[in-house]
Short mmCIF file of N, CA, C and O in Angstrom, two decimals:
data_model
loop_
_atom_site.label_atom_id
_atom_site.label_comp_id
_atom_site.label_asym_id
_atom_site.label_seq_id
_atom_site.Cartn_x
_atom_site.Cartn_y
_atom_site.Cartn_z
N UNK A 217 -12.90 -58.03 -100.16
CA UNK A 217 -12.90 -56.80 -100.93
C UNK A 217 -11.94 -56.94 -102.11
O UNK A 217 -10.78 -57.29 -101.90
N UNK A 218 -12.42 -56.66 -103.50
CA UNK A 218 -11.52 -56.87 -104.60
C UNK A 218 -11.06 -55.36 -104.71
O UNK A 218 -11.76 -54.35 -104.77
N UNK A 219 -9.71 -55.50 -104.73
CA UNK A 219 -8.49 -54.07 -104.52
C UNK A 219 -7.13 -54.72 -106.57
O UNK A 219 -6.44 -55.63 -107.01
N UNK A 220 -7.61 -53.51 -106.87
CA UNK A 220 -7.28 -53.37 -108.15
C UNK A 220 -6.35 -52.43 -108.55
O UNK A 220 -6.24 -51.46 -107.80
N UNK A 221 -5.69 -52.47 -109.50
CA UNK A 221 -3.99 -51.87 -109.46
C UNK A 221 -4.62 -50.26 -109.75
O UNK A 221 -5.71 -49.79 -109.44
N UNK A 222 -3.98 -49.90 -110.15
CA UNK A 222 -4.04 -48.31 -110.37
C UNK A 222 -3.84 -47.86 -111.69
O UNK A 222 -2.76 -47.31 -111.90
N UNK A 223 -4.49 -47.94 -112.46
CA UNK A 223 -3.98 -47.04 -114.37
C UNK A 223 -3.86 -46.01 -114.59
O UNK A 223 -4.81 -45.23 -114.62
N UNK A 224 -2.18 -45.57 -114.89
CA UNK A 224 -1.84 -44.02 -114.73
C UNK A 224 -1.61 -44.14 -116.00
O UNK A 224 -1.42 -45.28 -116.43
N UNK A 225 -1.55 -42.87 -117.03
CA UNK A 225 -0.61 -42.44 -118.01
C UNK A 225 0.66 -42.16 -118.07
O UNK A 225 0.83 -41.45 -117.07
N UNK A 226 1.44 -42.24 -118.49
CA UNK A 226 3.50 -42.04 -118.22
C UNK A 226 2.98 -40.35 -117.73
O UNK A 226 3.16 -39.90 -116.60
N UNK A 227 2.45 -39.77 -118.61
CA UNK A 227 2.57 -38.64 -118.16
C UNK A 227 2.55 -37.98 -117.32
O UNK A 227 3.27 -36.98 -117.30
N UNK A 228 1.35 -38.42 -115.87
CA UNK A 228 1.07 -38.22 -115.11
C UNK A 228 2.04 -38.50 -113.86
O UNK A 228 1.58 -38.30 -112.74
N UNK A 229 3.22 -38.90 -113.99
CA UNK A 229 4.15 -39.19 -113.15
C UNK A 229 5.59 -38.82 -113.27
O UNK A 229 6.29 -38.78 -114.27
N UNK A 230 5.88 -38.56 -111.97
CA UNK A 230 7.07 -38.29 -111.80
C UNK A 230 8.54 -39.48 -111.70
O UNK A 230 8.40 -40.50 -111.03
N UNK A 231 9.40 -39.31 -112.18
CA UNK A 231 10.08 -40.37 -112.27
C UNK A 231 11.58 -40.27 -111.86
O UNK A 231 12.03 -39.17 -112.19
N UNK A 232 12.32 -40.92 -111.36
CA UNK A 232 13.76 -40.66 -110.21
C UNK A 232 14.43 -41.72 -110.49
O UNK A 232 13.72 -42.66 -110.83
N UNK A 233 15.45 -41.91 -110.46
CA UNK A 233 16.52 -43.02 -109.89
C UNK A 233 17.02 -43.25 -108.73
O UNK A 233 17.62 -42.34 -108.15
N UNK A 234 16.88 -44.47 -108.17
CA UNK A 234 17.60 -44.61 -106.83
C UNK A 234 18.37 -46.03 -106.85
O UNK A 234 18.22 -46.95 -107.66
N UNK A 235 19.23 -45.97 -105.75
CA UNK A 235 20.25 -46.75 -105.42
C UNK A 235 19.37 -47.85 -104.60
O UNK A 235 18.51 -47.64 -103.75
N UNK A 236 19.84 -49.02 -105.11
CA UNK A 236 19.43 -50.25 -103.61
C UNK A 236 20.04 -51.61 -104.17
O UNK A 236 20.13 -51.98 -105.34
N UNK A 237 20.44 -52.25 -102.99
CA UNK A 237 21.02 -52.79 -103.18
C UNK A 237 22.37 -53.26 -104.00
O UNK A 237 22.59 -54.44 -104.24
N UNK A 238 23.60 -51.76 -104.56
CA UNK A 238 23.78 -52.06 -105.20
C UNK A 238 24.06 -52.45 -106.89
O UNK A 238 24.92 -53.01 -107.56
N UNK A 239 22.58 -51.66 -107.13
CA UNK A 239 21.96 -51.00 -108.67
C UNK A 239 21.23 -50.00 -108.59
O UNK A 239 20.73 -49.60 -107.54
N UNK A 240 21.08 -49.45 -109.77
CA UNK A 240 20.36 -47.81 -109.96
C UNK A 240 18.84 -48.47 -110.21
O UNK A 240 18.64 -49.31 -111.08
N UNK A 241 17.96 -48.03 -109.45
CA UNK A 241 16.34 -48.95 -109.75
C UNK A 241 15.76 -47.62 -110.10
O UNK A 241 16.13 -46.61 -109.50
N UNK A 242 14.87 -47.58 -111.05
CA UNK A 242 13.51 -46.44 -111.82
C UNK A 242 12.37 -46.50 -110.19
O UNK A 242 11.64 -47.27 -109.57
N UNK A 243 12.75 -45.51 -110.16
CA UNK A 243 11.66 -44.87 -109.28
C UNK A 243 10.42 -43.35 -110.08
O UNK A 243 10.45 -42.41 -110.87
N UNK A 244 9.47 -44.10 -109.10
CA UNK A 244 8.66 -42.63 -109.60
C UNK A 244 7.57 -42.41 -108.26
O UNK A 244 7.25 -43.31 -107.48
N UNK A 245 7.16 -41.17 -108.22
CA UNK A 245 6.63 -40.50 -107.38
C UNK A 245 4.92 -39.82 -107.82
O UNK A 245 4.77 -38.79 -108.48
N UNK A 246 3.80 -40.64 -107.28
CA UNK A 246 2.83 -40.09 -107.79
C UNK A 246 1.40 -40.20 -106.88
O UNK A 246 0.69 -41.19 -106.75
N UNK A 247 1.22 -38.76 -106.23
CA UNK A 247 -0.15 -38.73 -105.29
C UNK A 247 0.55 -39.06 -104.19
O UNK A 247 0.02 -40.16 -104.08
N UNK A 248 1.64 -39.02 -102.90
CA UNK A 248 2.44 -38.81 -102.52
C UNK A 248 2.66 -40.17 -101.79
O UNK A 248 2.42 -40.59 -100.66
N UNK A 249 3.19 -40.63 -102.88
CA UNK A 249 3.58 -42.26 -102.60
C UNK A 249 4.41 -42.62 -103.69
O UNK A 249 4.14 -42.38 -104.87
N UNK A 250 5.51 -43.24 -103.25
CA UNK A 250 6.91 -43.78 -104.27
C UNK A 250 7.12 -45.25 -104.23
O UNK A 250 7.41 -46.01 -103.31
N UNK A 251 6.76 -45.52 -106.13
CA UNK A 251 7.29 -46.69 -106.00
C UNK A 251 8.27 -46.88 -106.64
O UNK A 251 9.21 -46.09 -106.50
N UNK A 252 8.37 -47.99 -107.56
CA UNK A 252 9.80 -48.99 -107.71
C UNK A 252 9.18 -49.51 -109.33
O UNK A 252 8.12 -50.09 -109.08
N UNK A 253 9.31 -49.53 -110.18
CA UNK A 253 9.15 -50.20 -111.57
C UNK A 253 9.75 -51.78 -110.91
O UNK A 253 10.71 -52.10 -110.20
N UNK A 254 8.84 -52.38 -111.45
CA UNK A 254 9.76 -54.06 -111.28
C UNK A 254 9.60 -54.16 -113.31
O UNK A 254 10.71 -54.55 -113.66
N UNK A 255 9.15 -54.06 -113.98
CA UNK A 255 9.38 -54.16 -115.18
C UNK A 255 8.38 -53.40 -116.20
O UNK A 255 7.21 -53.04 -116.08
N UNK A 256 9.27 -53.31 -117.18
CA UNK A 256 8.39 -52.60 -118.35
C UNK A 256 8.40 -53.38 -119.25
O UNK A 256 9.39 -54.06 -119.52
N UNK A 257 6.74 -53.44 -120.20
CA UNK A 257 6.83 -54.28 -121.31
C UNK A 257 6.05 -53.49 -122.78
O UNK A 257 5.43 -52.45 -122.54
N UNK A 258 6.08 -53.84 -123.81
CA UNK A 258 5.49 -53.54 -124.84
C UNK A 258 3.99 -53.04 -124.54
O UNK A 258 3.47 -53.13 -123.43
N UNK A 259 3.57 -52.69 -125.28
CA UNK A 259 2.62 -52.24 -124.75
C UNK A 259 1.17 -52.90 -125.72
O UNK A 259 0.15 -52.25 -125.93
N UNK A 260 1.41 -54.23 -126.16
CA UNK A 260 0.97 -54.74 -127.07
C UNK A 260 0.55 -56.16 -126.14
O UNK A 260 -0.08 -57.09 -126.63
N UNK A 261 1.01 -56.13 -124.74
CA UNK A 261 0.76 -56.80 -123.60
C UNK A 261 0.04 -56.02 -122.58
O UNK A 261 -0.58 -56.75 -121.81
N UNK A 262 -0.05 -55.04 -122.38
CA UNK A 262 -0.99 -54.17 -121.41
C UNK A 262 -2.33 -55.20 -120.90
O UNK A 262 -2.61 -55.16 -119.70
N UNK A 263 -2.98 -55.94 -121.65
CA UNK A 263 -3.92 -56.72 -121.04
C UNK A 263 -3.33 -57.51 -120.15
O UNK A 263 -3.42 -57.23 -118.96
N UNK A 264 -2.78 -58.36 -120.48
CA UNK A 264 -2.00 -59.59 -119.61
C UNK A 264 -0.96 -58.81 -118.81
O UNK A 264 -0.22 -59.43 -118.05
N UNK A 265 -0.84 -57.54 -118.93
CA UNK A 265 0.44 -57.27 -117.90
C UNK A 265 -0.76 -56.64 -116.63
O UNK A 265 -0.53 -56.85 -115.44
N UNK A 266 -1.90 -55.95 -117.03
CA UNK A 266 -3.22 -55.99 -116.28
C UNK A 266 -3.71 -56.95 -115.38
O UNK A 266 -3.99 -56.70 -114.20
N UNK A 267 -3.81 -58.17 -115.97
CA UNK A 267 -3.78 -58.95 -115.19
C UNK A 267 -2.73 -59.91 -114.24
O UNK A 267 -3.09 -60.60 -113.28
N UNK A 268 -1.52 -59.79 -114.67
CA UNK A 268 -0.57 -59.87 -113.96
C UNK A 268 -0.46 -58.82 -112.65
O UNK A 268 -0.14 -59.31 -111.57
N UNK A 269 -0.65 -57.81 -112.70
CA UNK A 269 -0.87 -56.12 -112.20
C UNK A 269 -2.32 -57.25 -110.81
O UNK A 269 -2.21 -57.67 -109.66
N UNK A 270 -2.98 -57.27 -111.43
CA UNK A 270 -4.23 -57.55 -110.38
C UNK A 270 -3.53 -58.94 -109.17
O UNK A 270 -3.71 -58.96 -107.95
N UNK A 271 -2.70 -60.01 -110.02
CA UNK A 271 -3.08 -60.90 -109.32
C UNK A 271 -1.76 -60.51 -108.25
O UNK A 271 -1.82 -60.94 -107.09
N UNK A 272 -0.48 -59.62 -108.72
CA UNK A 272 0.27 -59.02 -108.01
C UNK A 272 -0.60 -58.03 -106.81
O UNK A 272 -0.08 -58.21 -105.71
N UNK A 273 -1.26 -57.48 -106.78
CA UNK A 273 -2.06 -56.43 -106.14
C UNK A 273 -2.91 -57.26 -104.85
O UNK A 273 -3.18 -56.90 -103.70
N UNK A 274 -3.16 -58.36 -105.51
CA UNK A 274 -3.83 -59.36 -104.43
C UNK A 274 -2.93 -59.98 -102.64
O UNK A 274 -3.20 -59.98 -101.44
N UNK A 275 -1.77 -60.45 -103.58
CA UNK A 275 -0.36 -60.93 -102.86
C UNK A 275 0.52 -59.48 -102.51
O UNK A 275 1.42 -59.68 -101.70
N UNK A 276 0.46 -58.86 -102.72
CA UNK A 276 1.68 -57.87 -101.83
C UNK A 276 1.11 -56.76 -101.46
O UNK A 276 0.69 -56.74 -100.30
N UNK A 277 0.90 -55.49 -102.33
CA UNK A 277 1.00 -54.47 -102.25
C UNK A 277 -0.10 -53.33 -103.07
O UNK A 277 -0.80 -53.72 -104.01
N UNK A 278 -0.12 -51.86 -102.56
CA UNK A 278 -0.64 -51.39 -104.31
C UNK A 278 0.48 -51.46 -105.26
O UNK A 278 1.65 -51.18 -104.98
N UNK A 279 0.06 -51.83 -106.35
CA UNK A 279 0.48 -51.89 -107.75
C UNK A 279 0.09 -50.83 -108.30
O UNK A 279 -0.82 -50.18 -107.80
N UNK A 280 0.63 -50.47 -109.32
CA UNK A 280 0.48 -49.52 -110.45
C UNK A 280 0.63 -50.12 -111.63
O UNK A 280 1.53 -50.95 -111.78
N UNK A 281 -0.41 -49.75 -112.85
CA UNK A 281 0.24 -50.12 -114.23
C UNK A 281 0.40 -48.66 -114.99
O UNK A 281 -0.52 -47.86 -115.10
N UNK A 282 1.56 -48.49 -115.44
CA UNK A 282 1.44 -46.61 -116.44
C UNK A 282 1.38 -47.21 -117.52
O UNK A 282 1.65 -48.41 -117.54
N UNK A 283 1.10 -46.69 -118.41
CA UNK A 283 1.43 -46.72 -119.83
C UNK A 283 1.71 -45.56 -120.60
O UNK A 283 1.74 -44.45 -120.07
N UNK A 284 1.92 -45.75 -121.85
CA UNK A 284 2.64 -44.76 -122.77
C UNK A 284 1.75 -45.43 -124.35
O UNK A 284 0.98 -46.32 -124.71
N UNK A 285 2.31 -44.62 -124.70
CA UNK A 285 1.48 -45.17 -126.67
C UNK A 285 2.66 -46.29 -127.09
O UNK A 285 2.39 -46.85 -128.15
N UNK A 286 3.99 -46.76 -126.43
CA UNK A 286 4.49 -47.34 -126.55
C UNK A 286 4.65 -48.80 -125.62
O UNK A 286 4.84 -49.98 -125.91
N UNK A 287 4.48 -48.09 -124.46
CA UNK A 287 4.89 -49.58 -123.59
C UNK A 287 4.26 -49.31 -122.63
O UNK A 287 3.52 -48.32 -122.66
N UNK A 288 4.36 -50.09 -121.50
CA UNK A 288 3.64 -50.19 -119.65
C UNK A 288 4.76 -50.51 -118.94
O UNK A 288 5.95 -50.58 -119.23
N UNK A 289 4.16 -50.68 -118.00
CA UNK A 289 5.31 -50.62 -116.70
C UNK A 289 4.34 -50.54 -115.29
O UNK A 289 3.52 -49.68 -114.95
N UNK A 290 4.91 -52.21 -114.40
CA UNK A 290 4.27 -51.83 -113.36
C UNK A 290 5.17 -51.76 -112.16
O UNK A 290 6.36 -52.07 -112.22
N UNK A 291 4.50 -51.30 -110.94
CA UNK A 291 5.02 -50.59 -110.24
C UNK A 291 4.59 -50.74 -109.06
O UNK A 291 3.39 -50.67 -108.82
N UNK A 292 5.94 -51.07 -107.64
CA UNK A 292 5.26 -51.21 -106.59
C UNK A 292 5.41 -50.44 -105.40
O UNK A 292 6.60 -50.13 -105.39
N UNK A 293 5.00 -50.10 -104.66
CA UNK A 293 5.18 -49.32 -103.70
C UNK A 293 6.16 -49.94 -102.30
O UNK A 293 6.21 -50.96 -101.62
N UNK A 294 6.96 -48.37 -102.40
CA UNK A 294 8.50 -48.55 -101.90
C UNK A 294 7.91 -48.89 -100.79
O UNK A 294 8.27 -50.03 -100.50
N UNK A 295 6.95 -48.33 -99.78
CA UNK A 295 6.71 -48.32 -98.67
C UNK A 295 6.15 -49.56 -98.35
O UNK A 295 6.22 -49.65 -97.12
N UNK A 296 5.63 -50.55 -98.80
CA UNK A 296 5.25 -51.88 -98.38
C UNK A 296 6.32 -52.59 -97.85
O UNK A 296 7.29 -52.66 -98.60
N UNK A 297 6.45 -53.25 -96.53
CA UNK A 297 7.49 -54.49 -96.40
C UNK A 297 7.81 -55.13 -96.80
O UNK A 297 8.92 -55.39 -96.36
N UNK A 298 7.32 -56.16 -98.06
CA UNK A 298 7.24 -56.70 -98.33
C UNK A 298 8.15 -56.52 -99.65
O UNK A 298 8.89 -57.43 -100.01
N UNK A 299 8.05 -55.19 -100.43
CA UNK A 299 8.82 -54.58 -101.35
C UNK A 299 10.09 -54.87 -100.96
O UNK A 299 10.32 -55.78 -101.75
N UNK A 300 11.49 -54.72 -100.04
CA UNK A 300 12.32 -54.96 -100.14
C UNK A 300 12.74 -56.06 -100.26
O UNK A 300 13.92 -56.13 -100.61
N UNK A 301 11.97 -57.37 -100.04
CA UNK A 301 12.11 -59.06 -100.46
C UNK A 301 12.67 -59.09 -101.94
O UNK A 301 13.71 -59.47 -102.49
N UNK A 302 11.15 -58.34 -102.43
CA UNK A 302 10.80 -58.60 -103.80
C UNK A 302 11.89 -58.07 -104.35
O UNK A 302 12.51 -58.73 -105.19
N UNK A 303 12.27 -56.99 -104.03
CA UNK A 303 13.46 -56.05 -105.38
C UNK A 303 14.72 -57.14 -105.04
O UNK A 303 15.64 -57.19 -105.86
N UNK A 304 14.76 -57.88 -104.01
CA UNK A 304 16.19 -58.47 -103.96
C UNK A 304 16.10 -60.32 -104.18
O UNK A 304 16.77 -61.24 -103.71
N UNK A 305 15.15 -60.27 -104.95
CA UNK A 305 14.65 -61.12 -105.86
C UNK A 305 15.71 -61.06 -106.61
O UNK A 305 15.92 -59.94 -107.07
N UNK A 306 16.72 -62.19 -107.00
CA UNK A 306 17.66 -61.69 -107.96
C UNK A 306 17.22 -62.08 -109.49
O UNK A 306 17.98 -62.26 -110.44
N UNK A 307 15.95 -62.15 -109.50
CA UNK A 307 15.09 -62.80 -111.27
C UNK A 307 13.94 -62.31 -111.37
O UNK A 307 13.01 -62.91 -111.92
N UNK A 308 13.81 -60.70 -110.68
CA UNK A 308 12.04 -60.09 -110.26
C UNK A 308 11.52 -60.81 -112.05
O UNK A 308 10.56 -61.50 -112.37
N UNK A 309 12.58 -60.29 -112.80
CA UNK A 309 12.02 -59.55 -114.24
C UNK A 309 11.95 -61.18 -115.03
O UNK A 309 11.20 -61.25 -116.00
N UNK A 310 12.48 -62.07 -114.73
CA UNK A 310 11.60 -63.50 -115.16
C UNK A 310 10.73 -63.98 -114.97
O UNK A 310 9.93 -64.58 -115.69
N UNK A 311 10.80 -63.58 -113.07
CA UNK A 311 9.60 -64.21 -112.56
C UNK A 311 8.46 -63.95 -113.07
O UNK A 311 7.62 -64.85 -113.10
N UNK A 312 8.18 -62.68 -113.57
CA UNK A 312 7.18 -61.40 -113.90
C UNK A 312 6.88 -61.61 -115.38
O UNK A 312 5.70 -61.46 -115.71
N UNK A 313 7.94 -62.02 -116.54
CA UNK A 313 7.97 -62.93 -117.17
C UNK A 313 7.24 -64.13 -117.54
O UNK A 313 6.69 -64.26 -118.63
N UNK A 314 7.26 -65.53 -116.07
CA UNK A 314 6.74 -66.65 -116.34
C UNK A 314 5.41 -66.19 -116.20
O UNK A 314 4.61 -66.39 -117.12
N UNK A 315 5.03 -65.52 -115.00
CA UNK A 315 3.82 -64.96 -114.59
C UNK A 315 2.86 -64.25 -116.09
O UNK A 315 1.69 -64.55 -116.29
N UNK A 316 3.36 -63.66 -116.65
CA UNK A 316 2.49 -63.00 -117.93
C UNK A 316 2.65 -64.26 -118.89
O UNK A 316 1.74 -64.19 -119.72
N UNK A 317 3.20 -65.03 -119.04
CA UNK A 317 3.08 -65.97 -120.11
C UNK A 317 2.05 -66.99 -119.45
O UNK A 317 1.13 -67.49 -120.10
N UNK A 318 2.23 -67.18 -118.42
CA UNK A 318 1.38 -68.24 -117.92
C UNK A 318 -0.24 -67.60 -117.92
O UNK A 318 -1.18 -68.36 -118.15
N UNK A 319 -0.46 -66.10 -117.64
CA UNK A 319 -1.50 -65.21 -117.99
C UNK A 319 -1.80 -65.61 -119.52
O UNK A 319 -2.84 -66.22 -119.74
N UNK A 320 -1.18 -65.39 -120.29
CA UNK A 320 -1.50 -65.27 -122.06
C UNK A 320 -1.67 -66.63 -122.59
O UNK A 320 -2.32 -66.76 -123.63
N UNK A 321 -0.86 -68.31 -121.64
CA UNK A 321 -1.34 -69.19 -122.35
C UNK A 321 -2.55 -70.00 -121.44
O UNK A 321 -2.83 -71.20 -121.53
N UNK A 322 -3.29 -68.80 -120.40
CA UNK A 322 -4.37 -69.47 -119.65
C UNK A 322 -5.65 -69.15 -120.89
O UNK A 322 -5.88 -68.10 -121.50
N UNK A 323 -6.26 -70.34 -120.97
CA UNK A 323 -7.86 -70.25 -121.80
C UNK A 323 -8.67 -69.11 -121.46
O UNK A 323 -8.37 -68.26 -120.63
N UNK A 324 -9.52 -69.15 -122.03
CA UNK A 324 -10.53 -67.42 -121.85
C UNK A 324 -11.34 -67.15 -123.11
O UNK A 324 -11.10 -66.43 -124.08
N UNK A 325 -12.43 -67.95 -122.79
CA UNK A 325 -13.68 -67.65 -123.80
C UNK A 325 -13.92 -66.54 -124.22
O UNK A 325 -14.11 -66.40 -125.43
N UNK A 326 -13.98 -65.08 -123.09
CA UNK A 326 -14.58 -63.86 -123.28
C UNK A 326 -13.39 -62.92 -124.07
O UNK A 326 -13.50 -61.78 -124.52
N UNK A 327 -12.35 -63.72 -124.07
CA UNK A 327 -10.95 -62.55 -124.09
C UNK A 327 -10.93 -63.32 -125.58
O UNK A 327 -11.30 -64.48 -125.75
N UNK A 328 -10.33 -62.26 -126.83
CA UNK A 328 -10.67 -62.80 -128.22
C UNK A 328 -8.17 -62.33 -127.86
O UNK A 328 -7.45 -61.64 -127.14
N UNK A 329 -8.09 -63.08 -128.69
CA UNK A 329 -6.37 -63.31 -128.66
C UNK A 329 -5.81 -62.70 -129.87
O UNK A 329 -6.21 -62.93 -131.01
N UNK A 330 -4.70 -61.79 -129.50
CA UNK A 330 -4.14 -61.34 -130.57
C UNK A 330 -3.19 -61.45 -130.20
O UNK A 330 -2.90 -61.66 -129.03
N UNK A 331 -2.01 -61.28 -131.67
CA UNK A 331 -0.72 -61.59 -131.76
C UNK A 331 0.22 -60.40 -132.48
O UNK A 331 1.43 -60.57 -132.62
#
């Protein structure tokens, strides 16, 4: 079964701060389930952070991608087990990083490339 992230608008969500481990992490609350931002990017990446979003969604958890007219941000749900590994990842936001670059310098006939 192919299980695919979730595309919210910023607007449509509620958004919190919480404590873990240590640091203040962006939380938000939406359809009564709370996740965790692992990173926000431009929003001039929304494709490749899409697909980053899917192949994350495959390996852990639901994902979320929000966006804004400015940027995205995806998002994982607090309640998965697997979520507390990940946030204490001490490089989530590189890893997530190599992961979208390695997305943007994979080939792709159908996908036309902008800069």
């Amino acid at each position: 079964m192919l299980v695919l992230p979730l595309v919210i608008s910023e607007d449509q969500i509620f958004t919190f701060n919480f404590w873990f481990n240590g640091s203040v992490r962006c939380g938000m609350y939406h359809h009564s389930e709370l996740y965790c931002r692992l990173e926000s990017f431009a929003i001039q990446k929304r494709p490749q952070v899409y697909q980053l979003g899917c192949k994350l969604v495959q390996q852990y958890t639901t994902i979320v991608l929000s966006s804004s007219a400015t940027s995205c941000s995806l998002w994982i749900s607090l309640r998965h087990p697997s979520t507390g590994r990940i946030l204490l990842t001490a490089d989530t936001s590189s890893l997530l990083e190599t992961m979208l670059h390695a997305s943007v310098e994979a080939p792709s006939s159908d996908r036309p490339t902008h800069e």
